[in-house]
PDB file of C-alpha atoms and ligand atoms in Angstrom:
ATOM      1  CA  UNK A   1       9.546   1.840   1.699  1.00 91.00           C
ATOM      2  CA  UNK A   2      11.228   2.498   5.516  1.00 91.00           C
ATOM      3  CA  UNK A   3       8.805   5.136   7.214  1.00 93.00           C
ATOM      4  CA  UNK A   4      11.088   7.781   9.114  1.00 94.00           C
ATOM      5  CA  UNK A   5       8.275   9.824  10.717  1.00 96.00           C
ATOM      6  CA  UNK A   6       4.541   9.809  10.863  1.00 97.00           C
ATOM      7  CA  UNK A   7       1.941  12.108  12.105  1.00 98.00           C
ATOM      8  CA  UNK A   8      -1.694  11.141  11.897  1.00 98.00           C
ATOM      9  CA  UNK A   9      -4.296  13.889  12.982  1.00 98.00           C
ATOM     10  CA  UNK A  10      -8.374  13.383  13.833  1.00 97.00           C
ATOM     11  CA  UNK A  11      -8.102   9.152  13.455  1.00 98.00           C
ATOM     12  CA  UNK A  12     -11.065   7.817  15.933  1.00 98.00           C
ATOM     13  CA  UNK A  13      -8.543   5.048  16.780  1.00 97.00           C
ATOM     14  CA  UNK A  14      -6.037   7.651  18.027  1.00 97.00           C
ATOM     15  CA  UNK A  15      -8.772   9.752  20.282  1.00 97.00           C
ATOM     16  CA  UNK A  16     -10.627   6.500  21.383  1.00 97.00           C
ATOM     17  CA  UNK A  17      -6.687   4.763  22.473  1.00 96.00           C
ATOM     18  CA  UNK A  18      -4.787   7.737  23.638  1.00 96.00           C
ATOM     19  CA  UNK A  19      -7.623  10.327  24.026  1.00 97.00           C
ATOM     20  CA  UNK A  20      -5.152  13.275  21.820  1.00 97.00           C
ATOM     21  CA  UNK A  21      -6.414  14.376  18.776  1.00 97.00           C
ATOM     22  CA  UNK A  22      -2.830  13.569  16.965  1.00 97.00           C
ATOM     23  CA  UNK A  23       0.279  11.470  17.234  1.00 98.00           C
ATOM     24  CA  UNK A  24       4.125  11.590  16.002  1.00 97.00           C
ATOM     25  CA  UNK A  25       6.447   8.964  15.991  1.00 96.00           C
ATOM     26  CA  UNK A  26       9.848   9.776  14.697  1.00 96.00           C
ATOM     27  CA  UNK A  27      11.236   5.961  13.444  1.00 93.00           C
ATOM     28  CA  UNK A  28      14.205   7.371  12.972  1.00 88.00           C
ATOM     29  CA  UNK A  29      15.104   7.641  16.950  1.00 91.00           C
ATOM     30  CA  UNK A  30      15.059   3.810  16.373  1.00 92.00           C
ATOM     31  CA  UNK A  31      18.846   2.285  16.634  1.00 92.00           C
ATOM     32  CA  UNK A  32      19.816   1.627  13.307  1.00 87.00           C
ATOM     33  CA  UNK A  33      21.363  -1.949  14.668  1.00 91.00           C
ATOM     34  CA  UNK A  34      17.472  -2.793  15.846  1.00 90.00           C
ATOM     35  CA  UNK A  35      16.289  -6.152  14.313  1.00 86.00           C
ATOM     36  CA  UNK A  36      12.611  -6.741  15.678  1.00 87.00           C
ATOM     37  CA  UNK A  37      10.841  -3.410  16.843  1.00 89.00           C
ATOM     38  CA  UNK A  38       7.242  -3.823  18.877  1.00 91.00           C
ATOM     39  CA  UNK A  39       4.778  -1.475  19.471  1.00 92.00           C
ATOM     40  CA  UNK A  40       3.495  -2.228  23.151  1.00 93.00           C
ATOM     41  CA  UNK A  41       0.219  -0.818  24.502  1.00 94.00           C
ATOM     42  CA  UNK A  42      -2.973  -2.652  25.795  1.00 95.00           C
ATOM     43  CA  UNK A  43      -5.676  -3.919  24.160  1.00 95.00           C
ATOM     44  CA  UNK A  44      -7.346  -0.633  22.281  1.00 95.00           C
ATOM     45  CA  UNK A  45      -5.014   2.262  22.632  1.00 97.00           C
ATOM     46  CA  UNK A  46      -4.352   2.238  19.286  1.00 96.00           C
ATOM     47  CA  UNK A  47      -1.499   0.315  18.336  1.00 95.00           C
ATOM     48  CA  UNK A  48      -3.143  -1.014  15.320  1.00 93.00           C
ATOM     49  CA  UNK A  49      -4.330   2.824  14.278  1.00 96.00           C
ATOM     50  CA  UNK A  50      -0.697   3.606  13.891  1.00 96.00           C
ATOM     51  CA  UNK A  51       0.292   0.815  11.988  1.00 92.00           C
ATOM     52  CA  UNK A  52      -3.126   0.792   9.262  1.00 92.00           C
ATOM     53  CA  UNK A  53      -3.077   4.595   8.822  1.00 96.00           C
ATOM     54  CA  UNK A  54       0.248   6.400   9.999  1.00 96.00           C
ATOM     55  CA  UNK A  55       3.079   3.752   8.677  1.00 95.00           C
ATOM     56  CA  UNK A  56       1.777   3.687   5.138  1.00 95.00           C
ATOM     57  CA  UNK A  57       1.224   5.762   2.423  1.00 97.00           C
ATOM     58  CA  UNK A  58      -1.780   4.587   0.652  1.00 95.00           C
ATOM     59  CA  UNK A  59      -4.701   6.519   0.320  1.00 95.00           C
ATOM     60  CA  UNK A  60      -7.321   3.623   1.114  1.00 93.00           C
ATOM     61  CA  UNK A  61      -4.959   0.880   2.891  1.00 89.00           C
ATOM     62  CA  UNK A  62      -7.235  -2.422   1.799  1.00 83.00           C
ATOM     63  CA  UNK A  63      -8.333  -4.415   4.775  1.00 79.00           C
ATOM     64  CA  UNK A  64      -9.513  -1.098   7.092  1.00 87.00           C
ATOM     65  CA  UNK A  65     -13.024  -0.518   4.791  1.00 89.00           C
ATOM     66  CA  UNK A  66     -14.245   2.996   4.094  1.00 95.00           C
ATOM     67  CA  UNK A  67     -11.246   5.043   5.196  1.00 96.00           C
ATOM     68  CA  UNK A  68     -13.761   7.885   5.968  1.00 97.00           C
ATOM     69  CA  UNK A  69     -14.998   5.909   8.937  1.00 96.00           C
ATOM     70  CA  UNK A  70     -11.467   6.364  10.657  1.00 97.00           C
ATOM     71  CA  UNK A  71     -12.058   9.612  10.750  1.00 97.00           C
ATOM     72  CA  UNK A  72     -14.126  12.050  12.246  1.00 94.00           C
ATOM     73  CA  UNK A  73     -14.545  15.534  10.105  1.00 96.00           C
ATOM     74  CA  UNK A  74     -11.218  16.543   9.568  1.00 97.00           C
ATOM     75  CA  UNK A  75      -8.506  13.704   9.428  1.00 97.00           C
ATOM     76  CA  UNK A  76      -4.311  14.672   8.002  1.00 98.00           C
ATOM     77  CA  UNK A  77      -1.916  11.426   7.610  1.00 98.00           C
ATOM     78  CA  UNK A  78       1.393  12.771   7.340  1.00 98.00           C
ATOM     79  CA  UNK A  79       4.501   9.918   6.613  1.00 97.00           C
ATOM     80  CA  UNK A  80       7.994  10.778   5.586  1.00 96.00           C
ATOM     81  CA  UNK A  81       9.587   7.734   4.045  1.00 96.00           C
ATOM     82  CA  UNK A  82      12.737   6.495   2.436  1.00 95.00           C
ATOM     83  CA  UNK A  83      12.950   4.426  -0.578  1.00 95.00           C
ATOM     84  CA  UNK A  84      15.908   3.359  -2.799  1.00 93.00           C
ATOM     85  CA  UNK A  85      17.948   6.244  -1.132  1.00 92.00           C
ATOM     86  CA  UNK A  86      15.830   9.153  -1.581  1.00 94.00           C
ATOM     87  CA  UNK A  87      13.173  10.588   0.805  1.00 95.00           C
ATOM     88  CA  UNK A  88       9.519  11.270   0.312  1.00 96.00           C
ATOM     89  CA  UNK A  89       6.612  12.515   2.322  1.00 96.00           C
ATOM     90  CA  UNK A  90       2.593  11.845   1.640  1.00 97.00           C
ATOM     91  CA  UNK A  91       0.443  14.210   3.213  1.00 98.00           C
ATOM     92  CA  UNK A  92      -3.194  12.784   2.415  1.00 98.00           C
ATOM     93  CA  UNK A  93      -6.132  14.893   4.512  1.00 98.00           C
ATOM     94  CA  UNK A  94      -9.868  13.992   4.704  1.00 97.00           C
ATOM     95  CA  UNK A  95     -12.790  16.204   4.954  1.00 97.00           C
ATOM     96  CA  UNK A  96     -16.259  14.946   5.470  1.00 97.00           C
ATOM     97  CA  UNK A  97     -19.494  16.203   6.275  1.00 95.00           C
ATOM     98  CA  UNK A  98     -23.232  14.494   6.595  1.00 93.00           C
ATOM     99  CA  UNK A  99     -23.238  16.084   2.723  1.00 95.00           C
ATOM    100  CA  UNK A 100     -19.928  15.800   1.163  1.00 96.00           C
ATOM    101  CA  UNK A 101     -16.652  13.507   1.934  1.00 97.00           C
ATOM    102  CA  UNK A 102     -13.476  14.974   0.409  1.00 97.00           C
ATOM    103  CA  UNK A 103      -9.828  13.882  -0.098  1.00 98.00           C
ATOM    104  CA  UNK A 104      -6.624  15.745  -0.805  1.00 98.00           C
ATOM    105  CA  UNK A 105      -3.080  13.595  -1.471  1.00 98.00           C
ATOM    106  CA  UNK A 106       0.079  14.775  -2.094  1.00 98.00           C
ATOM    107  CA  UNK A 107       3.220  12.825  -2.824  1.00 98.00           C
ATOM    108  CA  UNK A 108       6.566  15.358  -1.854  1.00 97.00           C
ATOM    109  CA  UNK A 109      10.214  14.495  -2.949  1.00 96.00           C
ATOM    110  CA  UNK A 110      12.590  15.923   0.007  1.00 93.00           C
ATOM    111  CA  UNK A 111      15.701  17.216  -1.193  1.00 88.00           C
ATOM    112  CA  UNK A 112      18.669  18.257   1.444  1.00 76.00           C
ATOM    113  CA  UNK A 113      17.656  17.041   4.373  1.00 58.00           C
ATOM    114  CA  UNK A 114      20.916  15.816   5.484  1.00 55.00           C
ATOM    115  CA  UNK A 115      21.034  18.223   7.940  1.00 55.00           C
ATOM    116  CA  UNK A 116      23.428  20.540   6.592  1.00 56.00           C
ATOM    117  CA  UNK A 117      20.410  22.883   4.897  1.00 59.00           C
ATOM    118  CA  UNK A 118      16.691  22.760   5.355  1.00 67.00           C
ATOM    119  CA  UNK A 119      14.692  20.485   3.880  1.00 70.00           C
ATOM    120  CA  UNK A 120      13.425  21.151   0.295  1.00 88.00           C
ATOM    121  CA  UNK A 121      10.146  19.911  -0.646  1.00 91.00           C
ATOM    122  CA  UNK A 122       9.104  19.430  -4.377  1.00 94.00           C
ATOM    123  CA  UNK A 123       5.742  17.668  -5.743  1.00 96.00           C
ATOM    124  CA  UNK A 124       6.674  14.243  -7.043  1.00 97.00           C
ATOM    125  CA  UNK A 125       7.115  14.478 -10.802  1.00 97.00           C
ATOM    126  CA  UNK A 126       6.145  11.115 -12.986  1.00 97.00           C
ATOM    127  CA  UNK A 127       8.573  10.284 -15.831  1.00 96.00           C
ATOM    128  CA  UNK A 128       5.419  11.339 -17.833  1.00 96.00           C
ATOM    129  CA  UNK A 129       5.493  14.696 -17.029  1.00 96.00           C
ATOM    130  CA  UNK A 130       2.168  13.907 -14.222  1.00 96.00           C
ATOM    131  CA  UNK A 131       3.164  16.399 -10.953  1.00 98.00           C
ATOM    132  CA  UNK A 132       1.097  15.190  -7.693  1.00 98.00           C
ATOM    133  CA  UNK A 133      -1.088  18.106  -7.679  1.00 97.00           C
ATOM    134  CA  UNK A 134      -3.465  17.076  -5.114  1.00 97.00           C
ATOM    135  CA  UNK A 135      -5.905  15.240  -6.280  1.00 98.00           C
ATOM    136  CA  UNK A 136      -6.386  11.627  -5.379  1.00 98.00           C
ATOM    137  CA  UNK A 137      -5.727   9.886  -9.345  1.00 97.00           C
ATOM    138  CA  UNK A 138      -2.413  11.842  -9.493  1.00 98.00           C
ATOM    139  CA  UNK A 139      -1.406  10.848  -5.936  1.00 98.00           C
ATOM    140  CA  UNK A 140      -2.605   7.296  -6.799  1.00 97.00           C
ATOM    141  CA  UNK A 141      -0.388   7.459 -10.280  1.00 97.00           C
ATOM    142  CA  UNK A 142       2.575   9.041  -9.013  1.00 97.00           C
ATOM    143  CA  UNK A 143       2.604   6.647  -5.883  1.00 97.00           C
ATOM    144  CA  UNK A 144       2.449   3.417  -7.837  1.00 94.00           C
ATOM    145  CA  UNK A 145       5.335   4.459  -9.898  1.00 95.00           C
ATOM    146  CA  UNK A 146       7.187   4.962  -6.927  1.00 96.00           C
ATOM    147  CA  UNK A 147       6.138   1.904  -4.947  1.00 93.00           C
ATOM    148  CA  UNK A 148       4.492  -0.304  -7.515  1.00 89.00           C
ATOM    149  CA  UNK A 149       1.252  -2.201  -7.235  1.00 86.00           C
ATOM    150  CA  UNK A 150      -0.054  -1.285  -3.592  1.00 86.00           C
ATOM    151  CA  UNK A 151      -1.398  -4.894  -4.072  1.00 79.00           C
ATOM    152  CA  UNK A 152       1.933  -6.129  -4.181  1.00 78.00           C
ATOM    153  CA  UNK A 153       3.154  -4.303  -1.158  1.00 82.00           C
ATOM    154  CA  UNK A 154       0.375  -5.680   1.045  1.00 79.00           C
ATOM    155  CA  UNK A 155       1.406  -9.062  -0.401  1.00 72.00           C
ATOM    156  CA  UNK A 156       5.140  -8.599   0.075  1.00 66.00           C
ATOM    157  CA  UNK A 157       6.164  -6.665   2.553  1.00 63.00           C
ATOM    158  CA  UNK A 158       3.141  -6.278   5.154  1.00 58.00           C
ATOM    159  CA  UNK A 159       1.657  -8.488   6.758  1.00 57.00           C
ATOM    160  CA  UNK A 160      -0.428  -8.230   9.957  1.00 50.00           C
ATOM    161  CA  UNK A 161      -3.792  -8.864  11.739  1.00 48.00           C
ATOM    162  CA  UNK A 162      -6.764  -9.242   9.738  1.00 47.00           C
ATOM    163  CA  UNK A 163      -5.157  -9.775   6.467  1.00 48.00           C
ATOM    164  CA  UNK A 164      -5.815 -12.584   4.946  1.00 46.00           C
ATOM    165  CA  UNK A 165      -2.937 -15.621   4.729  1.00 54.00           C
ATOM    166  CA  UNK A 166      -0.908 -14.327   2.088  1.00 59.00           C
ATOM    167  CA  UNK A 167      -4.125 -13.438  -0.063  1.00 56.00           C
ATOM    168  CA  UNK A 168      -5.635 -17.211   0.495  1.00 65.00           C
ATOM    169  CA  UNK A 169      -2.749 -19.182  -0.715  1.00 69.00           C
ATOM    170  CA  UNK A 170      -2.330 -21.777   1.589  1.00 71.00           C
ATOM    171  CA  UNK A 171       1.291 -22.360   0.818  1.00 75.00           C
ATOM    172  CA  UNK A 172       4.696 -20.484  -0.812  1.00 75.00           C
ATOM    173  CA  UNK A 173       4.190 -22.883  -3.818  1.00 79.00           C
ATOM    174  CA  UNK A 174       1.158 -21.695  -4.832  1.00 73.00           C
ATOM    175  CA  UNK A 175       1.994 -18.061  -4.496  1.00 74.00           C
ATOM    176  CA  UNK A 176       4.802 -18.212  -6.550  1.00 76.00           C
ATOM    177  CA  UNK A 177       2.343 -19.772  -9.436  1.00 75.00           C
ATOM    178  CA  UNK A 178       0.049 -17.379  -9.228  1.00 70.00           C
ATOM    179  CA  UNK A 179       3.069 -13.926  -9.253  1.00 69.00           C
ATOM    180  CA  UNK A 180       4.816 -15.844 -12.302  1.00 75.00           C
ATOM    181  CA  UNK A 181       1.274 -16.317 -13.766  1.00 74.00           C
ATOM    182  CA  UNK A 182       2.581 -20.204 -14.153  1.00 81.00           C
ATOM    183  CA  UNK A 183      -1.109 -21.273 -14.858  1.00 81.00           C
ATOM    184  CA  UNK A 184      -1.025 -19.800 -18.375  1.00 83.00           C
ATOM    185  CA  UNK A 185       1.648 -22.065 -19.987  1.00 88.00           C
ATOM    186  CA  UNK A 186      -0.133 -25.214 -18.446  1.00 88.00           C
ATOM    187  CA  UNK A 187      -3.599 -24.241 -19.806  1.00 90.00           C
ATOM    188  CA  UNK A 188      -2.038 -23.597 -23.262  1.00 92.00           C
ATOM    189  CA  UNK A 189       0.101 -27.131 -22.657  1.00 94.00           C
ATOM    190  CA  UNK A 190      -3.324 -28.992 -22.165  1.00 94.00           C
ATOM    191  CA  UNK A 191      -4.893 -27.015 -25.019  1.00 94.00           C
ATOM    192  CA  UNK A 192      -2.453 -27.649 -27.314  1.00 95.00           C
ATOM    193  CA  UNK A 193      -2.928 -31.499 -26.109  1.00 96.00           C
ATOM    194  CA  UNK A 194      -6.573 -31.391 -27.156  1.00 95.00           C
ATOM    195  CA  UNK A 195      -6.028 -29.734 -30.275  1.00 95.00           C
ATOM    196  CA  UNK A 196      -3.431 -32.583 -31.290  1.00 95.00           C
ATOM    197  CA  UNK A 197      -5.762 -35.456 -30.211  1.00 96.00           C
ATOM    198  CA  UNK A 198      -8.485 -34.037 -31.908  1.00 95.00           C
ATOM    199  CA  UNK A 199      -6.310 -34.124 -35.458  1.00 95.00           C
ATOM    200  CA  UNK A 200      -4.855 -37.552 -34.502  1.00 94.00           C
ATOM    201  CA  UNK A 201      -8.308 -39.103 -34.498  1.00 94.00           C
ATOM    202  CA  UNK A 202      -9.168 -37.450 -37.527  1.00 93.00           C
ATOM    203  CA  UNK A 203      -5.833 -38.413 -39.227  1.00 93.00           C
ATOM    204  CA  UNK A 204      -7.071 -42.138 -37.822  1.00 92.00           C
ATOM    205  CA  UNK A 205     -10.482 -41.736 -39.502  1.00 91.00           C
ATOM    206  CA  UNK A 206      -9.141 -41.076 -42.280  1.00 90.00           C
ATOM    207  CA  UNK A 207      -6.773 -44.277 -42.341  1.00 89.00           C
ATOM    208  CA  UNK A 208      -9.136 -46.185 -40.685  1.00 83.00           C
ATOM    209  CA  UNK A 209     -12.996 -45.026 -41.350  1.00 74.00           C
ATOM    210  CA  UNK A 210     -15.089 -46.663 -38.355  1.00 70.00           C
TER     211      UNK A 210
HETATM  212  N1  ATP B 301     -12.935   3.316  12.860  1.00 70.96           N
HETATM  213  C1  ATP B 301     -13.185   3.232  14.165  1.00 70.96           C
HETATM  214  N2  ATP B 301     -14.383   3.581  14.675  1.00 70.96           N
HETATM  215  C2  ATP B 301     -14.635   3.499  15.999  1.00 70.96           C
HETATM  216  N3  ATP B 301     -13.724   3.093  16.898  1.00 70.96           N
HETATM  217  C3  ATP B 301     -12.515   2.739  16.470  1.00 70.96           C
HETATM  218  C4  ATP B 301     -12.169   2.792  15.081  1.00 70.96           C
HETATM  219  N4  ATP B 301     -10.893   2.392  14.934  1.00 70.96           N
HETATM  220  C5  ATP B 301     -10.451   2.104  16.171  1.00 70.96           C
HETATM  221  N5  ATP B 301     -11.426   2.304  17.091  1.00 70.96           N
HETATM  222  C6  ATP B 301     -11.287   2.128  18.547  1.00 70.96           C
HETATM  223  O1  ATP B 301     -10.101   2.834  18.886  1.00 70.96           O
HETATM  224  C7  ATP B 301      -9.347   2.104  19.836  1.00 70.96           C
HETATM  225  C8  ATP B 301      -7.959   1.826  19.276  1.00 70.96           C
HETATM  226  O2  ATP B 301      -8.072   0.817  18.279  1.00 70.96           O
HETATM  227  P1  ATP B 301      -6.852  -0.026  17.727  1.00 70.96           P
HETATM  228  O3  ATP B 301      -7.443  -1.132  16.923  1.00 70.96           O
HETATM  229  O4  ATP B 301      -5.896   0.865  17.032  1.00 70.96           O
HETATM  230  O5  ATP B 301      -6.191  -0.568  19.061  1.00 70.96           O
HETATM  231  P2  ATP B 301      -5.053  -1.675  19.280  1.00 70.96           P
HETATM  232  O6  ATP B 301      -4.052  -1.074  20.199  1.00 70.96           O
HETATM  233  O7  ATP B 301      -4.570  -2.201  17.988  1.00 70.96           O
HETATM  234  O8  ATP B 301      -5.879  -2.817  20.045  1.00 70.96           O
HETATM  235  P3  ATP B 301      -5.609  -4.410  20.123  1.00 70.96           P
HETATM  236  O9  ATP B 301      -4.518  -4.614  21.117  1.00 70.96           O
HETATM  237  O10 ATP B 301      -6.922  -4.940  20.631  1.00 70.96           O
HETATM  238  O11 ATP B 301      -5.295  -4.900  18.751  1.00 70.96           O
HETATM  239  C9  ATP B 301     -10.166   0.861  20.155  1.00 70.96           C
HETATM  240  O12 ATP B 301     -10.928   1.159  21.297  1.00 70.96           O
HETATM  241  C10 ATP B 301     -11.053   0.683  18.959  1.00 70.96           C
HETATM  242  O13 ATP B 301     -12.245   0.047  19.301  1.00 70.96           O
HETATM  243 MG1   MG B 302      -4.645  -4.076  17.131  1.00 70.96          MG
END
């Protein structure tokens, strides 16, 4: 997932940092030979905003709490991304009164925006026939067929403030247990141990009574 542009509208971060109700960022000005790209600003203008709500396109990112706080009553993240060749843009817009707190999501494929024609946009179709239709659990579906597990993209590919160390595993080892689920053949090893013990000393009872 490379974001290409973002626009996030009504995020408190946004109006508390840069005092403007909205911001775009077009990553795609960014030289494609670029190897390490910063966002500079000083403490509090919103730096971390950008990064939590406008460079991602998950509904609830994880480690930011009730995305409804970000907001105030009207809040529109817009993010056009690339992945494996194609482009994509998730337009996700919150609504929220002292009464009611609403979300709308929807997951766009682009086609033909190489410049030559204008851009095309179609709703995301699953192989299952699911079209992102705007509500939240067809966003979520189509989204995670797209991207897979956003728990595995926090875990693989971003990684910032606040998160915790790679989910609490204190070193690459014991990450790499836990994705290839290594645990379960060495509980069913030392089961498989107690089971055969158990027989041997009955096969020894047998020979042997006490
Ligand atoms: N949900 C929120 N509710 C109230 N204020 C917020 C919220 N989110 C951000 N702010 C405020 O908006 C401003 C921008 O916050 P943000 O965390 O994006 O800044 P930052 O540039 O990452 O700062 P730092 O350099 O300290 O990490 C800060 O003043 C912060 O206190
Ligand atoms: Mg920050």
């Amino acid at each position: 997932m490379l974001p290409l542009r973002m626009t996030l509208s009504g995020a408190i971060g946004i109006r508390a940092g840069l005092r403007r109700d909205s911001i775009t960022l077009d990553f795609s000005e960014i030289p494609d030979d670029a190897v390490s790209v910063a966002i500079c600003g000083d403490n509090g203008t919103g730096k971390s905003t950008i990064l939590n709500l406008g460079m991602v396109p998950w509904r609830e990112p994880p480690h930011i709490g009730d995305i409804y706080a970000q907001f105030g009553h009207e809040g529109r993240r817009e993010l056009a991304f690339e992945h494996g060749g194609e482009e994509y843009r998730s337009v996700i817009t919150y609504k929220q009164t002292a009464k009611s707190k609403k979300t709308t999501a929807v997951l766009y494929v682009e086609y033909g925006g190489g410049g030559y024609s204008d851009p095309e946009s179609v709703p995301y179709k699953m192989l299952d026939g699911t079209e992102s239709d705007g509500k939240t659990s067809t966003y979520d579906a189509c989204l995670e067929e797209l991207l897979g597990p956003q728990s595995l993209y926090y875990l693989a590919a971003f990684r910032h403030q606040g998160i915790a160390p790679l989910a609490g595993h204190s070193d690459p080892k014991s990450l790499m247990r836990d994705l290839l689920a290594l645990e379960e053949p060495e509980r069913l090893s030392a089961q498989a141990k107690a089971v055969a013990r158990v027989r041997l000393l009955r096969a020894l009872e047998a020979l042997a009574p006490p």
